[in-house]
mmCIF file of C-alpha atoms in Angstrom:
data_model
loop_
_atom_site.group_PDB
_atom_site.id
_atom_site.type_symbol
_atom_site.label_atom_id
_atom_site.label_comp_id
_atom_site.label_asym_id
_atom_site.label_seq_id
_atom_site.Cartn_x
_atom_site.Cartn_y
_atom_site.Cartn_z
ATOM 1 C CA UNK M 284 7.101 24.550 -17.581
ATOM 2 C CA UNK M 285 5.582 26.733 -15.248
ATOM 3 C CA UNK M 286 6.932 27.778 -11.736
ATOM 4 C CA UNK M 287 6.099 24.672 -9.253
ATOM 5 C CA UNK M 288 8.176 23.005 -11.710
ATOM 6 C CA UNK M 289 11.018 25.121 -12.011
ATOM 7 C CA UNK M 290 10.620 25.186 -8.128
ATOM 8 C CA UNK M 291 11.373 20.984 -8.309
ATOM 9 C CA UNK M 292 14.375 21.104 -10.399
ATOM 10 C CA UNK M 293 16.041 23.611 -8.381
ATOM 11 C CA UNK M 294 16.313 20.566 -5.831
ATOM 12 C CA UNK M 295 19.551 19.022 -6.551
ATOM 13 C CA UNK M 296 18.041 15.626 -6.551
ATOM 14 C CA UNK M 297 15.094 16.098 -8.987
ATOM 15 C CA UNK M 298 16.067 15.834 -12.996
ATOM 16 C CA UNK M 299 12.532 16.485 -14.198
ATOM 17 C CA UNK M 300 9.375 17.212 -12.811
ATOM 18 C CA UNK M 301 5.833 17.362 -13.850
ATOM 19 C CA UNK M 302 2.862 19.259 -12.752
ATOM 20 C CA UNK M 303 -0.697 17.447 -13.485
ATOM 21 C CA UNK M 304 -3.966 19.049 -13.003
ATOM 22 C CA UNK M 305 -8.180 16.547 -12.818
ATOM 23 C CA UNK M 306 -11.148 16.884 -11.415
ATOM 24 C CA UNK M 307 -12.049 14.840 -8.250
ATOM 25 C CA UNK M 308 -15.373 12.803 -8.254
ATOM 26 C CA UNK M 309 -16.502 15.773 -5.919
ATOM 27 C CA UNK M 310 -15.858 18.142 -9.314
ATOM 28 C CA UNK M 311 -12.841 19.725 -7.174
ATOM 29 C CA UNK M 312 -9.581 20.372 -9.170
ATOM 30 C CA UNK M 313 -6.666 19.103 -7.100
ATOM 31 C CA UNK M 314 -3.283 18.437 -8.704
ATOM 32 C CA UNK M 315 0.158 16.133 -8.149
ATOM 33 C CA UNK M 316 3.563 17.317 -8.920
ATOM 34 C CA UNK M 317 5.826 14.089 -10.288
ATOM 35 C CA UNK M 318 9.409 14.675 -9.313
ATOM 36 C CA UNK M 319 12.207 12.804 -10.852
ATOM 37 C CA UNK M 320 15.376 12.059 -8.760
ATOM 38 C CA UNK M 321 18.243 11.121 -9.893
ATOM 39 C CA UNK M 322 20.124 7.591 -10.161
ATOM 40 C CA UNK M 323 22.991 8.471 -8.351
ATOM 41 C CA UNK M 324 21.420 11.138 -5.791
ATOM 42 C CA UNK M 325 18.702 8.183 -5.366
ATOM 43 C CA UNK M 326 21.335 5.600 -4.560
ATOM 44 C CA UNK M 327 23.243 8.287 -2.242
ATOM 45 C CA UNK M 328 20.041 8.766 -0.346
ATOM 46 C CA UNK M 329 18.794 5.542 0.237
ATOM 47 C CA UNK M 330 22.045 4.560 2.116
ATOM 48 C CA UNK M 331 21.716 7.476 4.665
ATOM 49 C CA UNK M 332 18.032 6.688 5.127
ATOM 50 C CA UNK M 333 18.891 2.969 5.958
ATOM 51 C CA UNK M 334 19.867 3.877 10.265
ATOM 52 C CA UNK M 335 16.809 6.060 10.201
ATOM 53 C CA UNK M 336 14.532 3.170 9.227
ATOM 54 C CA UNK M 337 16.396 1.243 11.637
ATOM 55 C CA UNK M 338 15.593 2.910 14.719
ATOM 56 C CA UNK M 339 11.780 3.296 12.889
ATOM 57 C CA UNK M 340 11.305 -0.860 12.706
ATOM 58 C CA UNK M 341 12.619 -0.606 16.541
ATOM 59 C CA UNK M 342 9.697 1.604 17.150
ATOM 60 C CA UNK M 343 7.204 -0.558 15.501
ATOM 61 C CA UNK M 344 7.463 -3.014 17.826
ATOM 62 C CA UNK M 345 8.070 -0.922 20.773
ATOM 63 C CA UNK M 346 4.121 0.317 20.117
ATOM 64 C CA UNK M 347 2.966 -3.036 19.011
ATOM 65 C CA UNK M 348 4.124 -4.091 22.481
ATOM 66 C CA UNK M 349 2.932 -1.488 24.494
ATOM 67 C CA UNK M 350 -0.664 -2.028 22.452
ATOM 68 C CA UNK M 351 -0.579 -6.040 23.304
ATOM 69 C CA UNK M 352 0.602 -5.380 26.739
ATOM 70 C CA UNK M 353 -1.474 -1.709 27.682
ATOM 71 C CA UNK M 354 -4.921 -3.636 29.606
ATOM 72 C CA UNK M 355 -1.971 -7.160 31.368
ATOM 73 C CA UNK M 356 0.975 -6.135 32.445
ATOM 74 C CA UNK M 357 1.677 -9.646 33.283
ATOM 75 C CA UNK M 358 1.245 -10.790 31.205
ATOM 76 C CA UNK M 359 3.899 -12.269 28.403
ATOM 77 C CA UNK M 360 2.658 -14.656 26.603
ATOM 78 C CA UNK M 361 2.754 -14.337 22.682
ATOM 79 C CA UNK M 362 0.170 -12.525 20.528
ATOM 80 C CA UNK M 363 -1.182 -11.992 16.914
ATOM 81 C CA UNK M 364 -0.707 -8.604 17.702
ATOM 82 C CA UNK M 365 0.016 -6.214 14.656
ATOM 83 C CA UNK M 366 -0.833 -8.237 12.327
ATOM 84 C CA UNK M 367 -3.182 -6.182 10.698
ATOM 85 C CA UNK M 368 -5.156 -6.681 7.063
ATOM 86 C CA UNK M 369 -4.030 -4.748 4.073
ATOM 87 C CA UNK M 370 -7.335 -4.457 2.988
ATOM 88 C CA UNK M 371 -9.639 -3.808 5.952
ATOM 89 C CA UNK M 372 -7.168 -2.112 8.100
ATOM 90 C CA UNK M 373 -8.895 -4.304 10.626
ATOM 91 C CA UNK M 374 -6.705 -7.470 12.874
ATOM 92 C CA UNK M 375 -6.946 -10.616 10.903
ATOM 93 C CA UNK M 376 -9.469 -13.047 12.085
ATOM 94 C CA UNK M 377 -7.744 -15.078 15.006
ATOM 95 C CA UNK M 378 -9.273 -18.000 13.943
ATOM 96 C CA UNK M 379 -7.032 -17.113 9.932
ATOM 97 C CA UNK M 380 -3.500 -16.219 12.498
ATOM 98 C CA UNK M 381 -4.393 -19.553 14.585
ATOM 99 C CA UNK M 382 -4.163 -21.268 11.567
ATOM 100 C CA UNK M 383 -0.917 -20.098 9.474
ATOM 101 C CA UNK M 384 0.765 -20.146 12.681
ATOM 102 C CA UNK M 385 -0.468 -24.045 12.456
ATOM 103 C CA UNK M 386 0.924 -24.557 9.133
ATOM 104 C CA UNK M 387 4.194 -22.518 9.380
ATOM 105 C CA UNK M 388 4.938 -25.471 12.818
ATOM 106 C CA UNK M 389 4.262 -28.023 11.536
ATOM 107 C CA UNK M 390 6.666 -27.159 7.734
ATOM 108 C CA UNK M 391 9.552 -26.464 10.410
ATOM 109 C CA UNK M 392 9.236 -29.838 11.792
ATOM 110 C CA UNK M 393 9.124 -31.804 8.938
ATOM 111 C CA UNK M 394 12.480 -30.702 8.306
ATOM 112 C CA UNK M 395 13.425 -32.270 11.950
ATOM 113 C CA UNK M 396 15.714 -29.581 13.815
ATOM 114 C CA UNK M 397 17.030 -30.443 17.105
ATOM 115 C CA UNK M 398 18.763 -27.282 17.966
ATOM 116 C CA UNK M 399 16.981 -24.021 15.998
ATOM 117 C CA UNK M 400 18.172 -20.510 15.143
ATOM 118 C CA UNK M 401 15.207 -17.884 14.474
ATOM 119 C CA UNK M 402 16.329 -14.940 13.242
ATOM 120 C CA UNK M 403 13.845 -12.179 14.053
ATOM 121 C CA UNK M 404 11.745 -14.285 17.096
ATOM 122 C CA UNK M 405 10.073 -11.586 17.431
ATOM 123 C CA UNK M 406 6.753 -11.770 20.174
ATOM 124 C CA UNK M 407 7.941 -16.302 21.020
ATOM 125 C CA UNK M 408 4.972 -17.157 18.291
ATOM 126 C CA UNK M 409 7.883 -19.559 17.512
ATOM 127 C CA UNK M 410 9.323 -19.810 20.107
ATOM 128 C CA UNK M 411 6.534 -21.208 21.851
ATOM 129 C CA UNK M 412 5.676 -24.256 20.084
ATOM 130 C CA UNK M 413 8.703 -25.040 18.728
ATOM 131 C CA UNK M 414 11.611 -24.571 21.255
ATOM 132 C CA UNK M 415 10.069 -27.377 23.564
ATOM 133 C CA UNK M 416 10.823 -30.417 21.698
ATOM 134 C CA UNK M 417 14.505 -28.996 20.709
ATOM 135 C CA UNK M 418 17.483 -29.268 22.308
ATOM 136 C CA UNK M 419 19.083 -25.723 21.791
ATOM 137 C CA UNK M 420 17.117 -23.552 20.538
ATOM 138 C CA UNK M 421 17.923 -19.930 19.917
ATOM 139 C CA UNK M 422 16.298 -16.399 18.938
ATOM 140 C CA UNK M 423 17.530 -13.252 17.760
ATOM 141 C CA UNK M 424 14.963 -10.198 17.944
ATOM 142 C CA UNK M 425 16.339 -6.621 16.998
ATOM 143 C CA UNK M 426 14.068 -5.658 19.451
ATOM 144 C CA UNK M 427 14.764 -4.482 22.661
ATOM 145 C CA UNK M 428 11.195 -4.852 24.108
ATOM 146 C CA UNK M 429 10.989 -7.802 22.746
ATOM 147 C CA UNK M 430 14.142 -9.737 24.329
ATOM 148 C CA UNK M 431 13.533 -8.487 27.769
ATOM 149 C CA UNK M 432 9.696 -9.947 27.142
ATOM 150 C CA UNK M 433 10.374 -12.774 25.899
ATOM 151 C CA UNK M 434 13.888 -13.655 28.306
ATOM 152 C CA UNK M 435 10.948 -13.195 30.908
ATOM 153 C CA UNK M 436 7.972 -15.188 29.407
ATOM 154 C CA UNK M 437 10.619 -17.602 29.312
ATOM 155 C CA UNK M 438 11.899 -18.182 32.626
ATOM 156 C CA UNK M 439 7.940 -18.373 33.279
ATOM 157 C CA UNK M 440 8.018 -21.525 31.758
ATOM 158 C CA UNK M 441 9.835 -24.885 32.904
ATOM 159 C CA UNK M 442 9.879 -26.264 28.914
ATOM 160 C CA UNK M 443 11.439 -23.250 27.737
ATOM 161 C CA UNK M 444 14.378 -22.270 30.179
ATOM 162 C CA UNK M 445 16.552 -23.102 27.645
ATOM 163 C CA UNK M 446 16.181 -21.020 25.518
ATOM 164 C CA UNK M 447 18.561 -17.891 24.761
ATOM 165 C CA UNK M 448 17.768 -14.806 22.838
ATOM 166 C CA UNK M 449 19.528 -12.272 21.983
ATOM 167 C CA UNK M 450 19.662 -8.667 21.124
ATOM 168 C CA UNK M 451 21.085 -8.023 17.624
ATOM 169 C CA UNK M 452 20.086 -7.840 14.481
ATOM 170 C CA UNK M 453 19.472 -10.334 11.572
ATOM 171 C CA UNK M 454 22.810 -10.490 9.894
ATOM 172 C CA UNK M 455 24.935 -10.443 13.303
ATOM 173 C CA UNK M 456 26.292 -13.610 14.111
ATOM 174 C CA UNK M 457 29.082 -12.878 16.070
ATOM 175 C CA UNK M 458 29.573 -15.534 19.226
ATOM 176 C CA UNK M 459 27.494 -18.566 17.346
ATOM 177 C CA UNK M 460 30.040 -21.874 16.355
ATOM 178 C CA UNK M 461 29.671 -22.723 12.093
ATOM 179 C CA UNK M 462 27.735 -25.930 11.713
ATOM 180 C CA UNK M 463 26.184 -25.431 15.346
ATOM 181 C CA UNK M 464 22.129 -25.417 13.890
ATOM 182 C CA UNK M 465 19.979 -28.500 12.739
ATOM 183 C CA UNK M 466 17.906 -24.797 11.074
ATOM 184 C CA UNK M 467 17.820 -21.199 10.860
ATOM 185 C CA UNK M 468 14.045 -20.110 11.052
ATOM 186 C CA UNK M 469 13.232 -16.431 9.530
ATOM 187 C CA UNK M 470 10.109 -16.394 9.308
ATOM 188 C CA UNK M 471 7.779 -13.694 8.401
ATOM 189 C CA UNK M 472 10.947 -10.681 8.935
ATOM 190 C CA UNK M 473 12.662 -10.868 5.626
ATOM 191 C CA UNK M 474 10.245 -8.217 4.576
ATOM 192 C CA UNK M 475 11.715 -5.428 7.360
ATOM 193 C CA UNK M 476 14.747 -6.076 5.838
ATOM 194 C CA UNK M 477 16.189 -3.015 4.042
ATOM 195 C CA UNK M 478 16.938 -4.759 0.985
ATOM 196 C CA UNK M 479 17.966 -8.146 -1.239
ATOM 197 C CA UNK M 480 21.355 -7.153 -0.646
ATOM 198 C CA UNK M 481 21.350 -7.099 3.168
ATOM 199 C CA UNK M 482 19.279 -10.427 2.804
ATOM 200 C CA UNK M 483 22.356 -11.782 0.534
ATOM 201 C CA UNK M 484 24.642 -11.486 3.845
ATOM 202 C CA UNK M 485 22.313 -13.003 5.909
ATOM 203 C CA UNK M 486 21.662 -15.979 3.963
ATOM 204 C CA UNK M 487 25.773 -16.400 3.153
ATOM 205 C CA UNK M 488 26.586 -15.767 7.123
ATOM 206 C CA UNK M 489 23.917 -18.557 7.907
ATOM 207 C CA UNK M 490 24.499 -21.554 6.250
ATOM 208 C CA UNK M 491 27.707 -21.507 7.839
ATOM 209 C CA UNK M 492 26.168 -22.618 11.002
ATOM 210 C CA UNK M 493 24.036 -24.939 9.815
ATOM 211 C CA UNK M 494 25.922 -27.925 10.416
ATOM 212 C CA UNK M 495 26.009 -30.270 6.892
ATOM 213 C CA UNK M 496 22.614 -32.021 5.837
ATOM 214 C CA UNK M 497 20.529 -29.026 7.493
ATOM 215 C CA UNK M 498 18.217 -26.163 6.679
ATOM 216 C CA UNK M 499 17.545 -21.979 6.291
ATOM 217 C CA UNK M 500 13.565 -22.079 6.210
ATOM 218 C CA UNK M 501 12.619 -18.705 4.705
ATOM 219 C CA UNK M 502 8.889 -18.813 5.457
ATOM 220 C CA UNK M 503 6.225 -15.957 4.791
ATOM 221 C CA UNK M 504 8.246 -14.067 1.986
ATOM 222 C CA UNK M 505 6.107 -12.158 -0.514
ATOM 223 C CA UNK M 506 5.890 -12.493 -3.329
ATOM 224 C CA UNK M 507 6.884 -9.806 -6.914
ATOM 225 C CA UNK M 508 5.369 -11.708 -9.394
ATOM 226 C CA UNK M 509 2.312 -11.350 -7.523
ATOM 227 C CA UNK M 510 3.031 -7.508 -6.280
ATOM 228 C CA UNK M 511 1.021 -6.328 -9.018
ATOM 229 C CA UNK M 512 -2.197 -8.448 -8.541
ATOM 230 C CA UNK M 513 -1.792 -7.966 -4.793
ATOM 231 C CA UNK M 514 -2.208 -3.686 -5.056
ATOM 232 C CA UNK M 515 -4.408 -3.932 -7.961
ATOM 233 C CA UNK M 516 -6.811 -6.041 -5.330
ATOM 234 C CA UNK M 517 -6.007 -4.170 -2.035
ATOM 235 C CA UNK M 518 -6.605 -0.604 -4.707
ATOM 236 C CA UNK M 519 -10.086 -1.950 -5.954
ATOM 237 C CA UNK M 520 -11.019 -3.144 -3.095
ATOM 238 C CA UNK M 521 -10.362 0.303 -1.499
ATOM 239 C CA UNK M 522 -11.448 3.164 -4.172
ATOM 240 C CA UNK M 523 -14.642 4.576 -4.017
ATOM 241 C CA UNK M 524 -17.977 3.695 -7.206
ATOM 242 C CA UNK M 525 -17.091 5.917 -10.169
ATOM 243 C CA UNK M 526 -13.369 6.405 -10.282
ATOM 244 C CA UNK M 527 -11.389 6.552 -13.436
ATOM 245 C CA UNK M 528 -9.908 3.087 -14.442
ATOM 246 C CA UNK M 529 -6.985 5.866 -15.153
ATOM 247 C CA UNK M 530 -6.996 7.128 -11.998
ATOM 248 C CA UNK M 531 -7.363 3.499 -10.350
ATOM 249 C CA UNK M 532 -4.934 2.129 -13.047
ATOM 250 C CA UNK M 533 -2.078 4.836 -11.505
ATOM 251 C CA UNK M 534 -3.090 4.402 -7.937
ATOM 252 C CA UNK M 535 -1.695 0.943 -8.620
ATOM 253 C CA UNK M 536 1.421 1.752 -10.283
ATOM 254 C CA UNK M 537 1.679 3.927 -7.343
ATOM 255 C CA UNK M 538 1.470 1.585 -5.379
ATOM 256 C CA UNK M 539 4.496 -0.925 -6.461
ATOM 257 C CA UNK M 540 6.316 2.262 -6.949
ATOM 258 C CA UNK M 541 6.395 3.422 -3.276
ATOM 259 C CA UNK M 542 6.031 -0.023 -1.748
ATOM 260 C CA UNK M 543 8.109 0.033 1.220
ATOM 261 C CA UNK M 544 8.994 -3.844 2.302
ATOM 262 C CA UNK M 545 11.078 -6.138 0.483
ATOM 263 C CA UNK M 546 9.172 -8.271 -1.827
ATOM 264 C CA UNK M 547 11.014 -11.470 -3.907
ATOM 265 C CA UNK M 548 10.631 -12.974 -6.883
ATOM 266 C CA UNK M 549 11.250 -17.150 -6.084
ATOM 267 C CA UNK M 550 13.732 -16.454 -8.841
ATOM 268 C CA UNK M 551 16.607 -15.123 -6.076
ATOM 269 C CA UNK M 552 16.002 -18.065 -4.364
ATOM 270 C CA UNK M 553 16.720 -20.808 -7.188
ATOM 271 C CA UNK M 554 19.395 -19.361 -8.427
ATOM 272 C CA UNK M 555 21.295 -18.277 -4.912
ATOM 273 C CA UNK M 556 23.377 -21.666 -5.787
ATOM 274 C CA UNK M 557 25.534 -20.225 -7.650
ATOM 275 C CA UNK M 558 26.898 -17.286 -5.324
ATOM 276 C CA UNK M 559 26.921 -19.166 -1.713
ATOM 277 C CA UNK M 560 27.637 -22.393 -3.295
ATOM 278 C CA UNK M 561 27.067 -24.009 0.467
ATOM 279 C CA UNK M 562 23.778 -24.055 -0.724
ATOM 280 C CA UNK M 563 22.508 -26.595 -2.609
ATOM 281 C CA UNK M 564 19.170 -26.181 -3.559
ATOM 282 C CA UNK M 565 15.741 -24.090 -2.650
ATOM 283 C CA UNK M 566 12.465 -25.721 -2.491
ATOM 284 C CA UNK M 567 9.920 -23.319 -3.394
ATOM 285 C CA UNK M 568 6.380 -24.146 -1.299
ATOM 286 C CA UNK M 569 2.790 -22.945 -1.538
ATOM 287 C CA UNK M 570 1.647 -21.633 1.782
ATOM 288 C CA UNK M 571 -1.301 -23.243 3.654
ATOM 289 C CA UNK M 572 -4.383 -23.098 4.754
ATOM 290 C CA UNK M 573 -7.501 -20.946 3.580
ATOM 291 C CA UNK M 574 -7.085 -17.226 4.265
ATOM 292 C CA UNK M 575 -6.804 -15.784 1.698
ATOM 293 C CA UNK M 576 -4.587 -12.538 2.020
ATOM 294 C CA UNK M 577 -1.957 -14.926 4.133
ATOM 295 C CA UNK M 578 -1.695 -17.547 1.734
ATOM 296 C CA UNK M 579 -2.535 -16.336 -1.963
ATOM 297 C CA UNK M 580 0.442 -13.642 -1.653
ATOM 298 C CA UNK M 581 3.173 -15.373 0.245
ATOM 299 C CA UNK M 582 5.149 -18.573 -0.279
ATOM 300 C CA UNK M 583 7.974 -20.346 1.830
ATOM 301 C CA UNK M 584 11.731 -21.204 1.092
ATOM 302 C CA UNK M 585 13.514 -24.404 2.210
ATOM 303 C CA UNK M 586 17.193 -24.213 0.482
ATOM 304 C CA UNK M 587 19.499 -26.863 2.062
ATOM 305 C CA UNK M 588 23.219 -26.793 2.961
ATOM 306 C CA UNK M 589 25.618 -28.835 1.202
ATOM 307 C CA UNK M 590 27.099 -32.066 3.297
ATOM 308 C CA UNK M 591 29.762 -31.935 1.050
ATOM 309 C CA UNK M 592 30.257 -27.597 -0.603
ATOM 310 C CA UNK M 593 29.557 -26.943 3.811
ATOM 311 C CA UNK M 594 33.208 -27.864 4.206
ATOM 312 C CA UNK M 595 34.405 -28.593 1.263
ATOM 313 C CA UNK M 596 34.371 -24.534 -0.663
ATOM 314 C CA UNK M 597 35.900 -22.570 1.775
ATOM 315 C CA UNK M 598 37.980 -20.913 -0.765
ATOM 316 C CA UNK M 599 34.724 -19.750 -2.447
ATOM 317 C CA UNK M 600 34.227 -16.912 0.842
ATOM 318 C CA UNK M 601 35.590 -14.312 -1.385
ATOM 319 C CA UNK M 602 32.667 -14.809 -3.823
ATOM 320 C CA UNK M 603 31.306 -12.006 -4.277
ATOM 321 C CA UNK M 604 27.728 -11.961 -5.740
ATOM 322 C CA UNK M 605 27.193 -9.185 -8.618
ATOM 323 C CA UNK M 606 24.393 -6.821 -8.745
ATOM 324 C CA UNK M 607 23.059 -8.786 -11.955
ATOM 325 C CA UNK M 608 22.307 -12.097 -10.383
ATOM 326 C CA UNK M 609 19.013 -10.596 -8.418
ATOM 327 C CA UNK M 610 17.744 -9.461 -11.861
ATOM 328 C CA UNK M 611 15.891 -11.528 -14.447
ATOM 329 C CA UNK M 612 15.514 -10.671 -18.081
ATOM 330 C CA UNK M 613 16.460 -6.941 -16.976
ATOM 331 C CA UNK M 614 14.278 -7.059 -14.405
ATOM 332 C CA UNK M 615 14.860 -6.784 -10.723
ATOM 333 C CA UNK M 616 14.271 -9.786 -8.913
ATOM 334 C CA UNK M 617 13.556 -7.860 -5.792
ATOM 335 C CA UNK M 618 11.575 -4.680 -4.336
ATOM 336 C CA UNK M 619 14.377 -1.620 -3.283
ATOM 337 C CA UNK M 620 12.246 -0.791 0.000
ATOM 338 C CA UNK M 621 15.659 1.364 0.984
ATOM 339 C CA UNK M 622 15.173 3.904 -2.213
ATOM 340 C CA UNK M 623 10.833 3.834 -1.625
ATOM 341 C CA UNK M 624 11.413 5.329 1.582
ATOM 342 C CA UNK M 625 14.094 7.743 0.419
ATOM 343 C CA UNK M 626 11.535 8.557 -1.793
ATOM 344 C CA UNK M 627 8.751 9.186 0.774
ATOM 345 C CA UNK M 628 11.148 11.079 2.716
ATOM 346 C CA UNK M 629 11.806 13.248 -0.475
ATOM 347 C CA UNK M 630 8.414 13.928 -1.214
ATOM 348 C CA UNK M 631 8.103 15.956 2.237
ATOM 349 C CA UNK M 632 11.107 18.071 1.733
ATOM 350 C CA UNK M 633 10.019 19.249 -1.473
ATOM 351 C CA UNK M 634 6.766 19.719 -0.381
ATOM 352 C CA UNK M 635 8.401 21.691 2.364
ATOM 353 C CA UNK M 636 10.625 23.248 -0.612
ATOM 354 C CA UNK M 637 7.176 24.841 -2.455
ATOM 355 C CA UNK M 638 5.215 25.727 1.226
ATOM 356 C CA UNK M 639 8.405 28.221 1.575
ATOM 357 C CA UNK M 640 8.155 29.042 -2.370
ATOM 358 C CA UNK M 641 4.198 29.659 -3.078
ATOM 359 C CA UNK M 642 0.831 30.344 -1.374
ATOM 360 C CA UNK M 643 -1.499 28.061 -0.490
ATOM 361 C CA UNK M 644 -3.680 28.671 -3.493
ATOM 362 C CA UNK M 645 -0.428 28.159 -5.694
ATOM 363 C CA UNK M 646 0.402 24.604 -3.925
ATOM 364 C CA UNK M 647 -0.033 21.194 -5.733
ATOM 365 C CA UNK M 648 -2.550 18.856 -3.198
ATOM 366 C CA UNK M 649 0.800 16.302 -3.433
ATOM 367 C CA UNK M 650 3.859 15.749 -4.298
ATOM 368 C CA UNK M 651 5.254 12.648 -5.446
ATOM 369 C CA UNK M 652 8.926 11.526 -5.569
ATOM 370 C CA UNK M 653 9.491 8.811 -7.710
ATOM 371 C CA UNK M 654 13.085 6.954 -9.644
ATOM 372 C CA UNK M 655 13.693 8.143 -13.007
ATOM 373 C CA UNK M 656 12.028 4.464 -15.294
ATOM 374 C CA UNK M 657 8.444 5.059 -13.247
ATOM 375 C CA UNK M 658 9.092 8.775 -13.681
ATOM 376 C CA UNK M 659 8.690 8.235 -17.512
ATOM 377 C CA UNK M 660 6.268 5.359 -17.497
ATOM 378 C CA UNK M 661 4.370 7.616 -15.484
ATOM 379 C CA UNK M 662 4.110 10.404 -17.989
ATOM 380 C CA UNK M 663 3.708 7.505 -21.084
ATOM 381 C CA UNK M 664 0.904 6.442 -18.842
ATOM 382 C CA UNK M 665 -0.887 9.768 -17.727
ATOM 383 C CA UNK M 666 -0.313 11.322 -21.292
ATOM 384 C CA UNK M 667 1.384 14.482 -19.066
ATOM 385 C CA UNK M 668 3.827 16.368 -21.087
ATOM 386 C CA UNK M 669 7.067 16.818 -19.673
ATOM 387 C CA UNK M 670 8.585 20.036 -17.772
ATOM 388 C CA UNK M 671 11.324 19.293 -20.869
ATOM 389 C CA UNK M 672 10.222 17.351 -23.729
ATOM 390 C CA UNK M 673 13.407 17.410 -25.197
ATOM 391 C CA UNK M 674 14.923 15.457 -22.473
ATOM 392 C CA UNK M 675 12.059 12.222 -23.382
ATOM 393 C CA UNK M 676 15.223 11.101 -24.921
ATOM 394 C CA UNK M 677 17.823 11.641 -21.390
ATOM 395 C CA UNK M 678 15.529 9.623 -19.177
ATOM 396 C CA UNK M 679 15.190 6.362 -21.288
ATOM 397 C CA UNK M 680 18.988 6.473 -21.563
ATOM 398 C CA UNK M 681 19.471 7.112 -17.908
ATOM 399 C CA UNK M 682 16.897 3.944 -16.458
#
């Protein structure tokens, strides 16, 4: 064990560490320090990150609105601001966005809902198109900037003056009457939820607001089954020619391990009626449209509110979902955004710890904190000797 590895393992969150050296394309030697984070410490740490991540999301929306209305403070109309391609880091072309929106609008209209609750209404893209034909339309959003802008926009349009906007987080349904909506819509928003447990809590409450025979529309869900393919294509499009296959594979692996959004296996929705009996079924729908990025790796879900179960299964309210319900054949059914956020935060913290102890010349180029499963996989894939070779069995037993 070298000094860097020893220093990392003195941190109370670190269960193992390894230093890996390799050569860059220009011949420069660089090093990566990988740290395996204790499972219990990771669980506690990601809980502490929840509020910080919520504040970060609000700040992101504020920046997005500032960008959208920087040149015309009087312009309140919804726009496609913030929709950036993962492949090019440039705004997605507007024709692609218009087609994406039109397909989404039609899919929601097909539900025949006249009373809609939209959770996470954002810049108001759906509000502008759907609300004029609705008897009741209520939009909620976490961002005070979004809610303020949309209220002003709706008041400027006679066909939108019946729309109500509420500033609140997605899981807050207080004051909304049971069975008062034909549809609850969550479009292109669940990827920003802190975890699958949070989404489950939202759906449990949302279905109580849906009238028997109504629906919950969950749109633009990122597909966990296609996450490896997605990151492979993104990384392959970005890496310069000549990068070794091993390094490309590691970049793909780390992109998946460090995924900061909630990405969900369709099997989660297919099995949701087992723990939320008021949901009688789920229809998984392929995205429509020609845009590769907006359709290839995402899907829509229509959840049905059972006409009989909606009024007959109040006794099932105590039915608590088990963690096992969100796994299939031993694999998770969703990513863990809060864990990824905490690991990124801890990577920076560990880098600061090393900078306080070592000279610039001794420091690794980057420190990457991983959960113990991912650490074990990347050590094995990269043929790196762990800091404590005798601990391999312990690592495998803990993940």
